[in-house]
mmCIF file of C-alpha atoms in Angstrom:
data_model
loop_
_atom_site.group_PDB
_atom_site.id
_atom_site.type_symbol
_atom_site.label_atom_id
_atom_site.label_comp_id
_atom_site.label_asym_id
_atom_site.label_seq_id
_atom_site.Cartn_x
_atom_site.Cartn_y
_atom_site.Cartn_z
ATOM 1 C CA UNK A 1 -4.071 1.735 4.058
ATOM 2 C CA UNK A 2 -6.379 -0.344 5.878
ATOM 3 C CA UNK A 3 -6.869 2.158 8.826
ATOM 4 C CA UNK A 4 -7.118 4.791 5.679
ATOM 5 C CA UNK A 5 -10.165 2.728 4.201
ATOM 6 C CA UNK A 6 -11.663 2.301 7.977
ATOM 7 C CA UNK A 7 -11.568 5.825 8.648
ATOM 8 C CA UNK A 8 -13.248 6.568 5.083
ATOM 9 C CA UNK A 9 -16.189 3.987 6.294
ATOM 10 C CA UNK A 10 -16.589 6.392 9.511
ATOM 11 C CA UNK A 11 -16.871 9.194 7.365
ATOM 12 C CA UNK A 12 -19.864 7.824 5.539
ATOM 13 C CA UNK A 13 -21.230 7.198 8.407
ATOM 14 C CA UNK A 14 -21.212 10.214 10.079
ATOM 15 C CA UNK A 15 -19.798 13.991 9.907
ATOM 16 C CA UNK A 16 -17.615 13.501 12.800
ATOM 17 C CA UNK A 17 -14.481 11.822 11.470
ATOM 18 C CA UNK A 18 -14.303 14.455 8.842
ATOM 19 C CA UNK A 19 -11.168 16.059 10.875
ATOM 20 C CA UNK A 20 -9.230 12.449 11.490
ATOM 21 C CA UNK A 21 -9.994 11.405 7.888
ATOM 22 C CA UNK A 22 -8.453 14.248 6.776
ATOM 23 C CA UNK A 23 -5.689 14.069 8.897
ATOM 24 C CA UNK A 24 -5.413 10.354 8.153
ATOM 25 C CA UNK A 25 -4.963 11.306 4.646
ATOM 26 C CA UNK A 26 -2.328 13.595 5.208
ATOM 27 C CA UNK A 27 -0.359 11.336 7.396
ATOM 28 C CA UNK A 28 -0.861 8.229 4.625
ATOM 29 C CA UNK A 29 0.049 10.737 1.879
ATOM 30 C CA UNK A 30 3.174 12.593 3.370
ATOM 31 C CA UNK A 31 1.311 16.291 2.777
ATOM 32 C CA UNK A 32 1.437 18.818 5.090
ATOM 33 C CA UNK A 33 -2.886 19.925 5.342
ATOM 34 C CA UNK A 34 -6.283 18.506 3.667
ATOM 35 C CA UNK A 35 -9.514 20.280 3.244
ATOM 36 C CA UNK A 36 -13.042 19.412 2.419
ATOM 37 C CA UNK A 37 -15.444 22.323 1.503
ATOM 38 C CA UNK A 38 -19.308 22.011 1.057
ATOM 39 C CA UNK A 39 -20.405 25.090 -1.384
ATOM 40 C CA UNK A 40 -23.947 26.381 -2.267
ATOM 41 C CA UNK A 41 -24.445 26.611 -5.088
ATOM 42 C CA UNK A 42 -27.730 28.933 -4.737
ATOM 43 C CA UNK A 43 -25.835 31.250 -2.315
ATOM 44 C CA UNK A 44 -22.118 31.032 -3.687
ATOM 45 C CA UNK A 45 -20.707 30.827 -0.297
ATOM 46 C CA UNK A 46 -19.186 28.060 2.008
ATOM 47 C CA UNK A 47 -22.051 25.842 3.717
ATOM 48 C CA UNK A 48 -19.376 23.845 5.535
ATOM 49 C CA UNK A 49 -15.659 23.547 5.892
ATOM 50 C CA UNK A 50 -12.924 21.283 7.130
ATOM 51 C CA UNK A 51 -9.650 22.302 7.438
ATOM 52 C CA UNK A 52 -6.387 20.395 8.610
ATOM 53 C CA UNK A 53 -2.892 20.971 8.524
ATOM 54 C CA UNK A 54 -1.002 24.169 7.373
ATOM 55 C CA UNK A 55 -4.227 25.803 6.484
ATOM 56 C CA UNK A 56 -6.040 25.013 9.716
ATOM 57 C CA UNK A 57 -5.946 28.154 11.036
ATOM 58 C CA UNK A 58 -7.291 30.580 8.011
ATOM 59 C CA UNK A 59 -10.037 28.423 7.502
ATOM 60 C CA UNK A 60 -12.234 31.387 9.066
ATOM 61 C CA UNK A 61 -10.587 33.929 6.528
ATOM 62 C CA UNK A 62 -10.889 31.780 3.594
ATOM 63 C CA UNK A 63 -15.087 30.844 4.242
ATOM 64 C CA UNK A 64 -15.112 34.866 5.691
ATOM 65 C CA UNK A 65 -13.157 36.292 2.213
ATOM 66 C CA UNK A 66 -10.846 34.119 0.386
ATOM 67 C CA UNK A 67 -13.617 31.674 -1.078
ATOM 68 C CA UNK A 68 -15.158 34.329 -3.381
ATOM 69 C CA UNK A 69 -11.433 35.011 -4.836
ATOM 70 C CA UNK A 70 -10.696 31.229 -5.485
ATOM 71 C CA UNK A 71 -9.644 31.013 -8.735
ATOM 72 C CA UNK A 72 -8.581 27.260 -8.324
ATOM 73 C CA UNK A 73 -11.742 25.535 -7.235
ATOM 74 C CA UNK A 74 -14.269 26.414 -9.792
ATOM 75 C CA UNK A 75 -12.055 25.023 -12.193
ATOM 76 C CA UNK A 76 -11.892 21.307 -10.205
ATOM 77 C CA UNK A 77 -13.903 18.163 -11.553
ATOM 78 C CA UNK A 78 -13.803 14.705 -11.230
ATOM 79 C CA UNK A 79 -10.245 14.119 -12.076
ATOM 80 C CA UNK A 80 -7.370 15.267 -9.400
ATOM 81 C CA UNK A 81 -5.601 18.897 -10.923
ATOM 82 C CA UNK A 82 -2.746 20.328 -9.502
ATOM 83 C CA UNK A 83 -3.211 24.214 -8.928
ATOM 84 C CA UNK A 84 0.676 24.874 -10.395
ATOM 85 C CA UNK A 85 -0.502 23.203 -13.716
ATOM 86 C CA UNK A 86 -4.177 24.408 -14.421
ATOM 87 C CA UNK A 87 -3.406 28.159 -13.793
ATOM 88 C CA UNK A 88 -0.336 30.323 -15.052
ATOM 89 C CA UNK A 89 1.932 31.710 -13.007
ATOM 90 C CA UNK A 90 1.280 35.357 -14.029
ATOM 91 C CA UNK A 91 -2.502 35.068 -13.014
ATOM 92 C CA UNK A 92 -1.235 34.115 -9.041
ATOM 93 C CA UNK A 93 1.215 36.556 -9.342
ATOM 94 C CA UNK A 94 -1.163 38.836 -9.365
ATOM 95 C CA UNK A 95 -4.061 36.717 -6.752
ATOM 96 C CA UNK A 96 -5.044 38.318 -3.840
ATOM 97 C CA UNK A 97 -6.382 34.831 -3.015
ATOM 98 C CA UNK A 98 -2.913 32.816 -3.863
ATOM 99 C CA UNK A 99 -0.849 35.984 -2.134
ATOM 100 C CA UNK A 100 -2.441 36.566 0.973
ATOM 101 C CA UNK A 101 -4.019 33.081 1.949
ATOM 102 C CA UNK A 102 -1.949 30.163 -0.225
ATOM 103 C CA UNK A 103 0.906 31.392 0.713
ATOM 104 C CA UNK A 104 0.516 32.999 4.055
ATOM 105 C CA UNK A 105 -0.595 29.378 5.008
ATOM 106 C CA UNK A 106 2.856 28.381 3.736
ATOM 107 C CA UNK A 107 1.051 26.133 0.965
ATOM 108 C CA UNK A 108 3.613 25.738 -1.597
ATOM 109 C CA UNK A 109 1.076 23.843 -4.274
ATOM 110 C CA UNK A 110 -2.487 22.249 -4.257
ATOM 111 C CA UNK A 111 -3.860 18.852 -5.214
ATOM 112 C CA UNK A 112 -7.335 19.047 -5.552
ATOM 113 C CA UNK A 113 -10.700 17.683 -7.158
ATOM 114 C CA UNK A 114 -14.682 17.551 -6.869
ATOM 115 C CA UNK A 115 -15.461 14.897 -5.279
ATOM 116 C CA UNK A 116 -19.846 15.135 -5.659
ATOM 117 C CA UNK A 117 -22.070 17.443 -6.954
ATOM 118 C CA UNK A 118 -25.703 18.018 -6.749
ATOM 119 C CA UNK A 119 -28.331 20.941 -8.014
ATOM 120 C CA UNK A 120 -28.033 22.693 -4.690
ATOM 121 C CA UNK A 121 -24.269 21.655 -3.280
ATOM 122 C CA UNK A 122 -20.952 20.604 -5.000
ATOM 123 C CA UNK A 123 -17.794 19.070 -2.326
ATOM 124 C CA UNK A 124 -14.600 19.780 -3.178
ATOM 125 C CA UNK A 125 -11.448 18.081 -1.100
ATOM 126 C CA UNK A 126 -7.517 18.790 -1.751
ATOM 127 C CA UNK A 127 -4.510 18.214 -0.260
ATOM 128 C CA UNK A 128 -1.099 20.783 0.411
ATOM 129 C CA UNK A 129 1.819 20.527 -0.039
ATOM 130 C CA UNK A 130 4.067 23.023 2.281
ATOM 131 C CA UNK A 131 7.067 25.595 0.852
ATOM 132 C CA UNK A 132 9.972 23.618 -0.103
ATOM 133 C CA UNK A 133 8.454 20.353 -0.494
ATOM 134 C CA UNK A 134 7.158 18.460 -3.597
ATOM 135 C CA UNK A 135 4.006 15.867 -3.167
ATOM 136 C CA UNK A 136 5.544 12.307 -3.004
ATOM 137 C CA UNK A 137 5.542 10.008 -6.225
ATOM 138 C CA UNK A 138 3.759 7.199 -3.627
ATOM 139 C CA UNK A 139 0.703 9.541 -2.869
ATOM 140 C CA UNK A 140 -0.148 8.626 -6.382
ATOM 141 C CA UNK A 141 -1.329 5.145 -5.773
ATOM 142 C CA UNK A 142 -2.818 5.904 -2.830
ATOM 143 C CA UNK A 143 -5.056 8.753 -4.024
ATOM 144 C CA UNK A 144 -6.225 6.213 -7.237
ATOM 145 C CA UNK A 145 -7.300 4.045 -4.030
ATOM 146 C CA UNK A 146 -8.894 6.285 -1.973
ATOM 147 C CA UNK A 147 -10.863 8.496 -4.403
ATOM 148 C CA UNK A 148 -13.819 6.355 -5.238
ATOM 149 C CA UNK A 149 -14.496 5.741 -1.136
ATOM 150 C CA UNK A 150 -13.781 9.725 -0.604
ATOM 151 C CA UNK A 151 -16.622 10.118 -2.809
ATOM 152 C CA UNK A 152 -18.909 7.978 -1.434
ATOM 153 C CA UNK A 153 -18.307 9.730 1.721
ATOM 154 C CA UNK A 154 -19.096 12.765 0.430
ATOM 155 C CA UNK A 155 -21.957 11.550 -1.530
ATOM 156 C CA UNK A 156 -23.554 10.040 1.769
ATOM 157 C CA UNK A 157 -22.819 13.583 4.097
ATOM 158 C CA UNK A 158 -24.661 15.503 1.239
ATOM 159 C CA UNK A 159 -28.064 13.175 1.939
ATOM 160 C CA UNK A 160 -27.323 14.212 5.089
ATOM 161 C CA UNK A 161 -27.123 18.038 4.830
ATOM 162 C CA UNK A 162 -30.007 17.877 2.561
ATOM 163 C CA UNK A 163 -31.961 16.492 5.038
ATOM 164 C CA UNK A 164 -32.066 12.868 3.510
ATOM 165 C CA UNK A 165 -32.008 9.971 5.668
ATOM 166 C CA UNK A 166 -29.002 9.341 7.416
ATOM 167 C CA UNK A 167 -26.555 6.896 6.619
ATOM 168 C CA UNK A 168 -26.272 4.342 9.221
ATOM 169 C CA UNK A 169 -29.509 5.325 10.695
ATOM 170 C CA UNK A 170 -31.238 2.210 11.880
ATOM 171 C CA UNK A 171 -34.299 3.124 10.273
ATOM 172 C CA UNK A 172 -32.527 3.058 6.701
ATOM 173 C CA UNK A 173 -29.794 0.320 7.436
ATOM 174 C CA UNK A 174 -29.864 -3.124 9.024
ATOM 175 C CA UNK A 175 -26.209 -3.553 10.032
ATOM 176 C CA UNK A 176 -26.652 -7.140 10.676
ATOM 177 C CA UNK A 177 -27.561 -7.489 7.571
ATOM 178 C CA UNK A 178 -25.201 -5.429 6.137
ATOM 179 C CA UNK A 179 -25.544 -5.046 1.971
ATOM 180 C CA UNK A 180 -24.411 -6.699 -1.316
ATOM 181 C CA UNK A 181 -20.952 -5.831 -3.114
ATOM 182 C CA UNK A 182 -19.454 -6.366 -6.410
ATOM 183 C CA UNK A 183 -15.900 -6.819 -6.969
ATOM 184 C CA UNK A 184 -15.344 -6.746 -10.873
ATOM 185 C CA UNK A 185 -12.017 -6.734 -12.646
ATOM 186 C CA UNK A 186 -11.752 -4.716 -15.806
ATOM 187 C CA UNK A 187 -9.208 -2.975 -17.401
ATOM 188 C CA UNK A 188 -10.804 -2.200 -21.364
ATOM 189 C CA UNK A 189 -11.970 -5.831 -20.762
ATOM 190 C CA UNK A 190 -14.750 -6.508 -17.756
ATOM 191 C CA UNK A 191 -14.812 -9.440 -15.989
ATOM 192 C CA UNK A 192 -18.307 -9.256 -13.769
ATOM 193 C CA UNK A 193 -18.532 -10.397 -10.132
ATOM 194 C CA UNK A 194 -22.499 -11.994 -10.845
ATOM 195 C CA UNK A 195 -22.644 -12.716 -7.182
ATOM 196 C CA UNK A 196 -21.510 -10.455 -5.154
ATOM 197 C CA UNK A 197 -20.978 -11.066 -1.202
ATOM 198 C CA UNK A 198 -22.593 -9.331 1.673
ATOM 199 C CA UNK A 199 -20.485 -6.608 3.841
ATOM 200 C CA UNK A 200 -21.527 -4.539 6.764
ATOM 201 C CA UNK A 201 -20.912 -1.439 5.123
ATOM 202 C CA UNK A 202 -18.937 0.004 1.985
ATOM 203 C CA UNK A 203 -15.740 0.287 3.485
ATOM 204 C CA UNK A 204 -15.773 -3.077 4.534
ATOM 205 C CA UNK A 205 -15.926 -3.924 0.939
ATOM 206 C CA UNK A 206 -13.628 -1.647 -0.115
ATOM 207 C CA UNK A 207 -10.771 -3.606 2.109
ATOM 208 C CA UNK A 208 -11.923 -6.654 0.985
ATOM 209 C CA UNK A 209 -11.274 -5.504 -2.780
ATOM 210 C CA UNK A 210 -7.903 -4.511 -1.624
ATOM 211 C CA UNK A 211 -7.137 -8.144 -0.445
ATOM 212 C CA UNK A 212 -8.513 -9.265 -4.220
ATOM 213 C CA UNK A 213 -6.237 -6.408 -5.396
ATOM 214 C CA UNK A 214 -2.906 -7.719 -3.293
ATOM 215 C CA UNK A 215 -3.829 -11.823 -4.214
ATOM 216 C CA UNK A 216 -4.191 -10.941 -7.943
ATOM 217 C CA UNK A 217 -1.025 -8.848 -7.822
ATOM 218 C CA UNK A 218 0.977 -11.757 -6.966
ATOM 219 C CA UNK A 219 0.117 -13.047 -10.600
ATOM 220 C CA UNK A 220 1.590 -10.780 -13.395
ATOM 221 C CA UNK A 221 -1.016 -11.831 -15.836
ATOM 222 C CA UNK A 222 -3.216 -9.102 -13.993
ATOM 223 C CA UNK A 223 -1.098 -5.859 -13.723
ATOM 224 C CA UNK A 224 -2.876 -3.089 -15.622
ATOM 225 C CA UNK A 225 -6.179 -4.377 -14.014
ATOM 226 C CA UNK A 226 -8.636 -2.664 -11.505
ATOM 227 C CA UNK A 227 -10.429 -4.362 -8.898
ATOM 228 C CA UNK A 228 -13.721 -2.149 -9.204
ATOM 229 C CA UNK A 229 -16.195 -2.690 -6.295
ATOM 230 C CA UNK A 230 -19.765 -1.254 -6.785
ATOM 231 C CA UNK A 231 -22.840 -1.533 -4.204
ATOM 232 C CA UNK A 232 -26.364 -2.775 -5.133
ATOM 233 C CA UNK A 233 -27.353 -0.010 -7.322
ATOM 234 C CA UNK A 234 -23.869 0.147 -9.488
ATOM 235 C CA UNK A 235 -22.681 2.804 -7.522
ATOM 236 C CA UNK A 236 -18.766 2.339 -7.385
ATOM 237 C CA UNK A 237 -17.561 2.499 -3.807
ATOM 238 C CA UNK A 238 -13.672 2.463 -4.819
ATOM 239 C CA UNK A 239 -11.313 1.460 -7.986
ATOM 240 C CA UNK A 240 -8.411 -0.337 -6.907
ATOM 241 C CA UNK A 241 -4.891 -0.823 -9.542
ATOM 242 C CA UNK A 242 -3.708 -4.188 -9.420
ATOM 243 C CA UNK A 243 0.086 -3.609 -9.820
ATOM 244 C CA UNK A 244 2.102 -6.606 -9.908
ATOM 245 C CA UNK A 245 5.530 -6.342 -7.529
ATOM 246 C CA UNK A 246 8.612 -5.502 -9.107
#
């Protein structure tokens, strides 16, 4: 998890680690691909796509064709939907899109959700699961951990497409200085970090809420709680279950 999170801080950072975030993910989460795909929303089409995994190859195919046909995607918000429970089964029977690229790719079912959306862009990233297989009851957890920091990666490498300045840019960020983080527990209930301590970047505070996370865990008077850490403008970075060991 911790070389999950540190891999999420690159991605904010820059566009680079796009492909071993990805491929991070699908090694933490026991699926077999991963994609992220940056869509305009003026033209319709595919601005930018990562592909990993099963699907790595058709990625040319799917910006090329298969993107207009997605049924799946449009339908994706903020929450994570699986593609075998949001559409029926006699609607991909009969899906060019599902036929000739899910399943060519040997995708046996889809995990996805929107991870930012602007006037001019929306991001989209899911995860595969290959023919035969079901997605693992422990990818669970880990996606409620990692969602908040995948969309703050996102967030930051859409200022950066749009031409805003650059995250880690030296002209926007001092990291010396790094910034101030709040690590509040709720759960109904809020319980407000006043203080907050200073980090280098987000994903630096995002491990350190997972250390709050594990230490409160120990104590079952906090199971059902979430370590929620937000940045200086109440932005949350990532939203961490405390769940108290068995």
């Amino acid at each position: 998890m911790q070389s999950l999170l540190s891999t999420l801080r690159d991605a904010a950072m820059s566009r680079d680690p796009w492909p071993q975030t990805l491929q991070r993910l699908m090694d933490e989460a026991g699926v077999a691909g991963a994609v992220l795909i940056v869509t305009n929303k003026t033209t319709g089409t595919v601005d930018e796509a990562v592909f990993c995994g099963l699907s790595a190859e058709f990625k040319s195919r799917y910006v090329e064709h298969y993107a207009a046909l997605d049924p799946y995607s449009p339908l994706l918000d903020a929450r994570w939907i699986m593609l075998s429970t949001c559409l029926p089964e006699a609607l991909l029977r009969r899906s060019e899109w599902y036929n000739e690229f899910v399943l060519s790719c040997g995708v046996r079912d889809i995990l996805g959700t929107r991870l930012t959306d602007t006037a001019a862009h929306s991001v989209i990233h899911c995860v595969h699961q290959r023919i035969g297989r079901r997605f693992y009851q422990d990818a669970e957890p880990l996606i409620a951990t990692i969602t908040e920091p995948l969309r703050y990666a996102a967030r930051c490498h859409l200022d950066r497409l749009n031409g805003e300045q650059q995250v880690g840019d030296t002209q926007a960020t001092k990291p010396a200085e790094g910034g101030r983080f709040f690590f509040h527990i709720e759960n109904g209930a809020k319980y407000p970090d006043e203080c907050g301590s200073v980090f280098l970047s987000p994903g630096h505070a995002a491990e350190r809420g997972l250390t709050i996370a594990r230490e409160l865990a120990r104590d079952g008077d906090w199971s059902g709680f979430s370590v929620v850490v937000t940045d200086e403008r109440g932005r949350t970075v990532t939203r961490i279950p405390i769940e108290s060991a068995p």
